[in-house]
PDB file of C-alpha atoms in Angstrom:
ATOM      1  CA  MET A   1     129.021 173.301  78.639  1.00 94.00           C
ATOM      2  CA  LYS A   2     129.720 170.981  81.540  1.00 90.00           C
ATOM      3  CA  THR A   3     128.153 167.552  81.247  1.00 90.00           C
ATOM      4  CA  ILE A   4     127.537 165.312  84.211  1.00 91.00           C
ATOM      5  CA  GLU A   5     127.360 161.624  83.380  1.00 89.00           C
ATOM      6  CA  GLY A   6     127.503 158.532  85.506  1.00 86.00           C
ATOM      7  CA  LYS A   7     130.327 156.127  84.994  1.00 91.00           C
ATOM      8  CA  LEU A   8     129.735 152.407  85.030  1.00 94.00           C
ATOM      9  CA  THR A   9     132.193 151.776  87.808  1.00 95.00           C
ATOM     10  CA  ALA A  10     131.157 150.259  91.121  1.00 97.00           C
ATOM     11  CA  LYS A  11     134.504 150.869  92.805  1.00 96.00           C
ATOM     12  CA  GLY A  12     133.898 152.333  96.252  1.00 96.00           C
ATOM     13  CA  LEU A  13     130.113 152.000  96.094  1.00 98.00           C
ATOM     14  CA  LYS A  14     128.031 150.237  98.719  1.00 98.00           C
ATOM     15  CA  ILE A  15     124.842 148.748  97.338  1.00 98.00           C
ATOM     16  CA  ALA A  16     121.984 146.851  98.941  1.00 98.00           C
ATOM     17  CA  LEU A  17     120.102 144.133  97.062  1.00 98.00           C
ATOM     18  CA  ILE A  18     116.607 143.147  98.115  1.00 98.00           C
ATOM     19  CA  ALA A  19     115.401 139.794  96.784  1.00 98.00           C
ATOM     20  CA  SER A  20     111.978 138.261  97.212  1.00 97.00           C
ATOM     21  CA  ARG A  21     111.789 134.561  98.068  1.00 95.00           C
ATOM     22  CA  PHE A  22     108.566 134.118  96.081  1.00 92.00           C
ATOM     23  CA  ASN A  23     109.460 132.603  92.701  1.00 90.00           C
ATOM     24  CA  SER A  24     112.946 132.037  94.107  1.00 92.00           C
ATOM     25  CA  PHE A  25     114.012 129.838  91.191  1.00 91.00           C
ATOM     26  CA  LEU A  26     113.696 132.972  89.027  1.00 93.00           C
ATOM     27  CA  VAL A  27     114.863 135.553  91.548  1.00 95.00           C
ATOM     28  CA  GLU A  28     118.101 133.670  92.271  1.00 95.00           C
ATOM     29  CA  GLN A  29     119.102 134.247  88.649  1.00 95.00           C
ATOM     30  CA  LEU A  30     118.427 137.972  89.116  1.00 96.00           C
ATOM     31  CA  VAL A  31     120.570 138.023  92.262  1.00 97.00           C
ATOM     32  CA  LYS A  32     123.407 136.302  90.403  1.00 95.00           C
ATOM     33  CA  GLY A  33     123.085 138.775  87.533  1.00 95.00           C
ATOM     34  CA  ALA A  34     123.127 141.808  89.844  1.00 97.00           C
ATOM     35  CA  ALA A  35     126.110 140.523  91.824  1.00 97.00           C
ATOM     36  CA  ASP A  36     127.942 139.704  88.589  1.00 96.00           C
ATOM     37  CA  ALA A  37     127.389 143.241  87.274  1.00 96.00           C
ATOM     38  CA  PHE A  38     128.606 144.771  90.545  1.00 98.00           C
ATOM     39  CA  VAL A  39     131.843 142.755  90.587  1.00 97.00           C
ATOM     40  CA  ARG A  40     132.467 143.090  86.837  1.00 97.00           C
ATOM     41  CA  LEU A  41     132.155 146.842  87.160  1.00 97.00           C
ATOM     42  CA  GLY A  42     134.782 147.043  89.890  1.00 97.00           C
ATOM     43  CA  GLY A  43     132.795 146.581  93.082  1.00 97.00           C
ATOM     44  CA  GLU A  44     133.944 144.390  95.943  1.00 96.00           C
ATOM     45  CA  GLU A  45     131.629 141.676  97.236  1.00 94.00           C
ATOM     46  CA  LYS A  46     132.043 142.981 100.790  1.00 97.00           C
ATOM     47  CA  ASP A  47     130.297 146.191  99.674  1.00 97.00           C
ATOM     48  CA  LEU A  48     127.217 144.322  98.502  1.00 98.00           C
ATOM     49  CA  VAL A  49     124.510 143.428 101.036  1.00 98.00           C
ATOM     50  CA  LEU A  50     121.664 141.017 100.232  1.00 98.00           C
ATOM     51  CA  VAL A  51     118.375 141.259 102.124  1.00 98.00           C
ATOM     52  CA  ARG A  52     115.714 138.592 101.557  1.00 98.00           C
ATOM     53  CA  VAL A  53     111.996 139.274 101.943  1.00 98.00           C
ATOM     54  CA  PRO A  54     108.916 137.046 101.453  1.00 96.00           C
ATOM     55  CA  GLY A  55     107.622 138.529  98.191  1.00 93.00           C
ATOM     56  CA  ALA A  56     107.699 141.520  95.865  1.00 92.00           C
ATOM     57  CA  TYR A  57     105.044 143.335  97.893  1.00 92.00           C
ATOM     58  CA  GLU A  58     107.411 143.421 100.885  1.00 95.00           C
ATOM     59  CA  ILE A  59     110.304 144.948  98.938  1.00 97.00           C
ATOM     60  CA  PRO A  60     109.287 148.652  99.213  1.00 97.00           C
ATOM     61  CA  VAL A  61     109.209 148.874 103.014  1.00 97.00           C
ATOM     62  CA  THR A  62     112.615 147.210 103.106  1.00 98.00           C
ATOM     63  CA  ALA A  63     113.943 149.553 100.407  1.00 98.00           C
ATOM     64  CA  GLN A  64     112.649 152.533 102.390  1.00 98.00           C
ATOM     65  CA  LYS A  65     114.499 151.428 105.522  1.00 98.00           C
ATOM     66  CA  LEU A  66     117.746 150.719 103.636  1.00 98.00           C
ATOM     67  CA  ALA A  67     117.672 153.977 101.664  1.00 98.00           C
ATOM     68  CA  ALA A  68     116.830 156.054 104.754  1.00 98.00           C
ATOM     69  CA  SER A  69     119.777 154.519 106.631  1.00 97.00           C
ATOM     70  CA  LYS A  70     122.163 156.389 104.269  1.00 95.00           C
ATOM     71  CA  LYS A  71     124.532 153.399 104.495  1.00 97.00           C
ATOM     72  CA  PHE A  72     124.108 152.620 100.805  1.00 98.00           C
ATOM     73  CA  ASP A  73     124.732 154.498  97.571  1.00 98.00           C
ATOM     74  CA  ALA A  74     121.841 152.636  95.913  1.00 98.00           C
ATOM     75  CA  VAL A  75     119.254 149.929  96.504  1.00 98.00           C
ATOM     76  CA  VAL A  76     118.483 147.305  93.846  1.00 98.00           C
ATOM     77  CA  CYS A  77     115.087 145.575  94.123  1.00 98.00           C
ATOM     78  CA  LEU A  78     114.722 142.069  92.675  1.00 98.00           C
ATOM     79  CA  GLY A  79     111.646 139.916  92.276  1.00 95.00           C
ATOM     80  CA  ALA A  80     109.549 138.068  89.738  1.00 92.00           C
ATOM     81  CA  VAL A  81     105.815 138.556  89.281  1.00 91.00           C
ATOM     82  CA  VAL A  82     104.055 136.296  86.798  1.00 87.00           C
ATOM     83  CA  GLN A  83     100.517 137.164  85.737  1.00 85.00           C
ATOM     84  CA  GLY A  84      97.945 134.620  86.833  1.00 71.00           C
ATOM     85  CA  ALA A  85      94.202 134.401  86.341  1.00 50.00           C
ATOM     86  CA  THR A  86      93.550 137.514  88.452  1.00 58.00           C
ATOM     87  CA  ALA A  87      94.701 141.134  88.362  1.00 70.00           C
ATOM     88  CA  HIS A  88      96.781 140.636  91.512  1.00 75.00           C
ATOM     89  CA  ALA A  89     100.109 140.708  89.627  1.00 78.00           C
ATOM     90  CA  GLY A  90      99.312 144.066  88.061  1.00 79.00           C
ATOM     91  CA  LEU A  91      98.451 145.535  91.437  1.00 81.00           C
ATOM     92  CA  ILE A  92     101.743 144.353  92.935  1.00 87.00           C
ATOM     93  CA  LEU A  93     103.794 145.668  90.008  1.00 87.00           C
ATOM     94  CA  GLU A  94     102.109 149.070  90.002  1.00 88.00           C
ATOM     95  CA  THR A  95     102.410 149.433  93.768  1.00 91.00           C
ATOM     96  CA  THR A  96     106.087 148.471  93.896  1.00 93.00           C
ATOM     97  CA  ALA A  97     107.130 150.610  90.916  1.00 93.00           C
ATOM     98  CA  ARG A  98     105.490 153.704  92.405  1.00 94.00           C
ATOM     99  CA  ALA A  99     107.018 152.988  95.795  1.00 96.00           C
ATOM    100  CA  PHE A 100     110.541 152.632  94.370  1.00 97.00           C
ATOM    101  CA  ASN A 101     110.214 156.005  92.674  1.00 96.00           C
ATOM    102  CA  GLN A 102     108.801 157.662  95.788  1.00 97.00           C
ATOM    103  CA  ILE A 103     111.554 156.247  98.011  1.00 98.00           C
ATOM    104  CA  SER A 104     114.212 157.546  95.617  1.00 97.00           C
ATOM    105  CA  LEU A 105     112.670 161.013  95.630  1.00 96.00           C
ATOM    106  CA  GLU A 106     112.252 161.126  99.416  1.00 97.00           C
ATOM    107  CA  THR A 107     115.718 159.827 100.327  1.00 97.00           C
ATOM    108  CA  GLY A 108     117.889 160.891  97.396  1.00 96.00           C
ATOM    109  CA  VAL A 109     119.138 157.299  97.183  1.00 98.00           C
ATOM    110  CA  PRO A 110     118.571 155.523  93.854  1.00 97.00           C
ATOM    111  CA  VAL A 111     116.166 152.599  94.150  1.00 98.00           C
ATOM    112  CA  THR A 112     116.175 150.598  90.927  1.00 97.00           C
ATOM    113  CA  ASP A 113     113.444 148.264  89.762  1.00 96.00           C
ATOM    114  CA  GLY A 114     114.664 144.771  88.953  1.00 95.00           C
ATOM    115  CA  VAL A 115     111.272 143.168  89.474  1.00 95.00           C
ATOM    116  CA  VAL A 116     110.474 141.064  86.436  1.00 91.00           C
ATOM    117  CA  SER A 117     106.976 141.438  85.060  1.00 88.00           C
ATOM    118  CA  ALA A 118     105.833 138.566  82.881  1.00 86.00           C
ATOM    119  CA  GLU A 119     102.608 137.275  81.404  1.00 83.00           C
ATOM    120  CA  ASN A 120     103.765 133.672  81.730  1.00 85.00           C
ATOM    121  CA  LEU A 121     106.578 131.512  83.049  1.00 86.00           C
ATOM    122  CA  GLU A 122     108.387 131.372  79.706  1.00 85.00           C
ATOM    123  CA  GLN A 123     108.627 135.180  79.553  1.00 85.00           C
ATOM    124  CA  ALA A 124     109.845 135.291  83.149  1.00 86.00           C
ATOM    125  CA  VAL A 125     112.616 132.784  82.457  1.00 90.00           C
ATOM    126  CA  GLU A 126     113.689 134.811  79.412  1.00 86.00           C
ATOM    127  CA  ARG A 127     113.994 137.998  81.499  1.00 86.00           C
ATOM    128  CA  CYS A 128     115.889 136.296  84.301  1.00 86.00           C
ATOM    129  CA  GLY A 129     118.972 135.382  82.342  1.00 79.00           C
ATOM    130  CA  THR A 130     118.245 133.714  79.017  1.00 73.00           C
ATOM    131  CA  LYS A 131     117.068 135.222  75.707  1.00 65.00           C
ATOM    132  CA  GLN A 132     116.233 138.716  76.940  1.00 67.00           C
ATOM    133  CA  GLY A 133     119.195 139.153  79.266  1.00 82.00           C
ATOM    134  CA  ASN A 134     119.052 139.468  83.014  1.00 92.00           C
ATOM    135  CA  LYS A 135     116.968 142.226  84.570  1.00 93.00           C
ATOM    136  CA  GLY A 136     119.027 141.958  87.766  1.00 95.00           C
ATOM    137  CA  PHE A 137     122.197 142.772  85.805  1.00 96.00           C
ATOM    138  CA  ASN A 138     120.436 145.732  84.151  1.00 95.00           C
ATOM    139  CA  ALA A 139     119.019 147.061  87.439  1.00 97.00           C
ATOM    140  CA  MET A 140     122.503 146.959  88.979  1.00 98.00           C
ATOM    141  CA  GLN A 141     124.003 148.832  86.011  1.00 97.00           C
ATOM    142  CA  ALA A 142     121.347 151.542  86.383  1.00 97.00           C
ATOM    143  CA  ALA A 143     121.961 151.771  90.137  1.00 98.00           C
ATOM    144  CA  ILE A 144     125.720 152.139  89.666  1.00 98.00           C
ATOM    145  CA  GLU A 145     125.393 154.779  86.961  1.00 97.00           C
ATOM    146  CA  LEU A 146     122.825 156.793  88.896  1.00 97.00           C
ATOM    147  CA  ALA A 147     124.795 156.593  92.153  1.00 97.00           C
ATOM    148  CA  ASN A 148     127.795 158.002  90.299  1.00 97.00           C
ATOM    149  CA  VAL A 149     125.722 160.787  88.726  1.00 96.00           C
ATOM    150  CA  LEU A 150     124.301 161.835  92.076  1.00 96.00           C
ATOM    151  CA  LYS A 151     127.780 161.923  93.670  1.00 93.00           C
ATOM    152  CA  GLN A 152     128.759 164.539  91.094  1.00 92.00           C
ATOM    153  CA  ILE A 153     125.774 166.835  91.646  1.00 90.00           C
TER     154      ILE A 153
END
């Protein structure tokens, strides 16, 4: 039986990062984590493009444009949404997650979700590079592995 598996090597891949400016003190840690993963796994910084957008809600349209351009092997989406007193955070998270999946299916380009979802600021900080790792690093790993899987199919 032939098995197709993605390798965790970024060598030769071109990846776009999209980072929201909202909650930038958190998102910057995600950007650093994603860039660190890319370089550690053999990618060259010149093959990594960072696009900044106002907030998480603006990430999907940007991801759609980048994925449709076919210039990138994957798109990594980074943001931080902290639940407030209203249901607004849940709406943003649900909308973006569905959009990332739909964009991937429509374009064939992996769009990974590195948007941190947290109930409070402490949880957000933990997911952006402290106790619970760095979701940007994890989203980049997933993007690299999936890009390599799709190249083999």
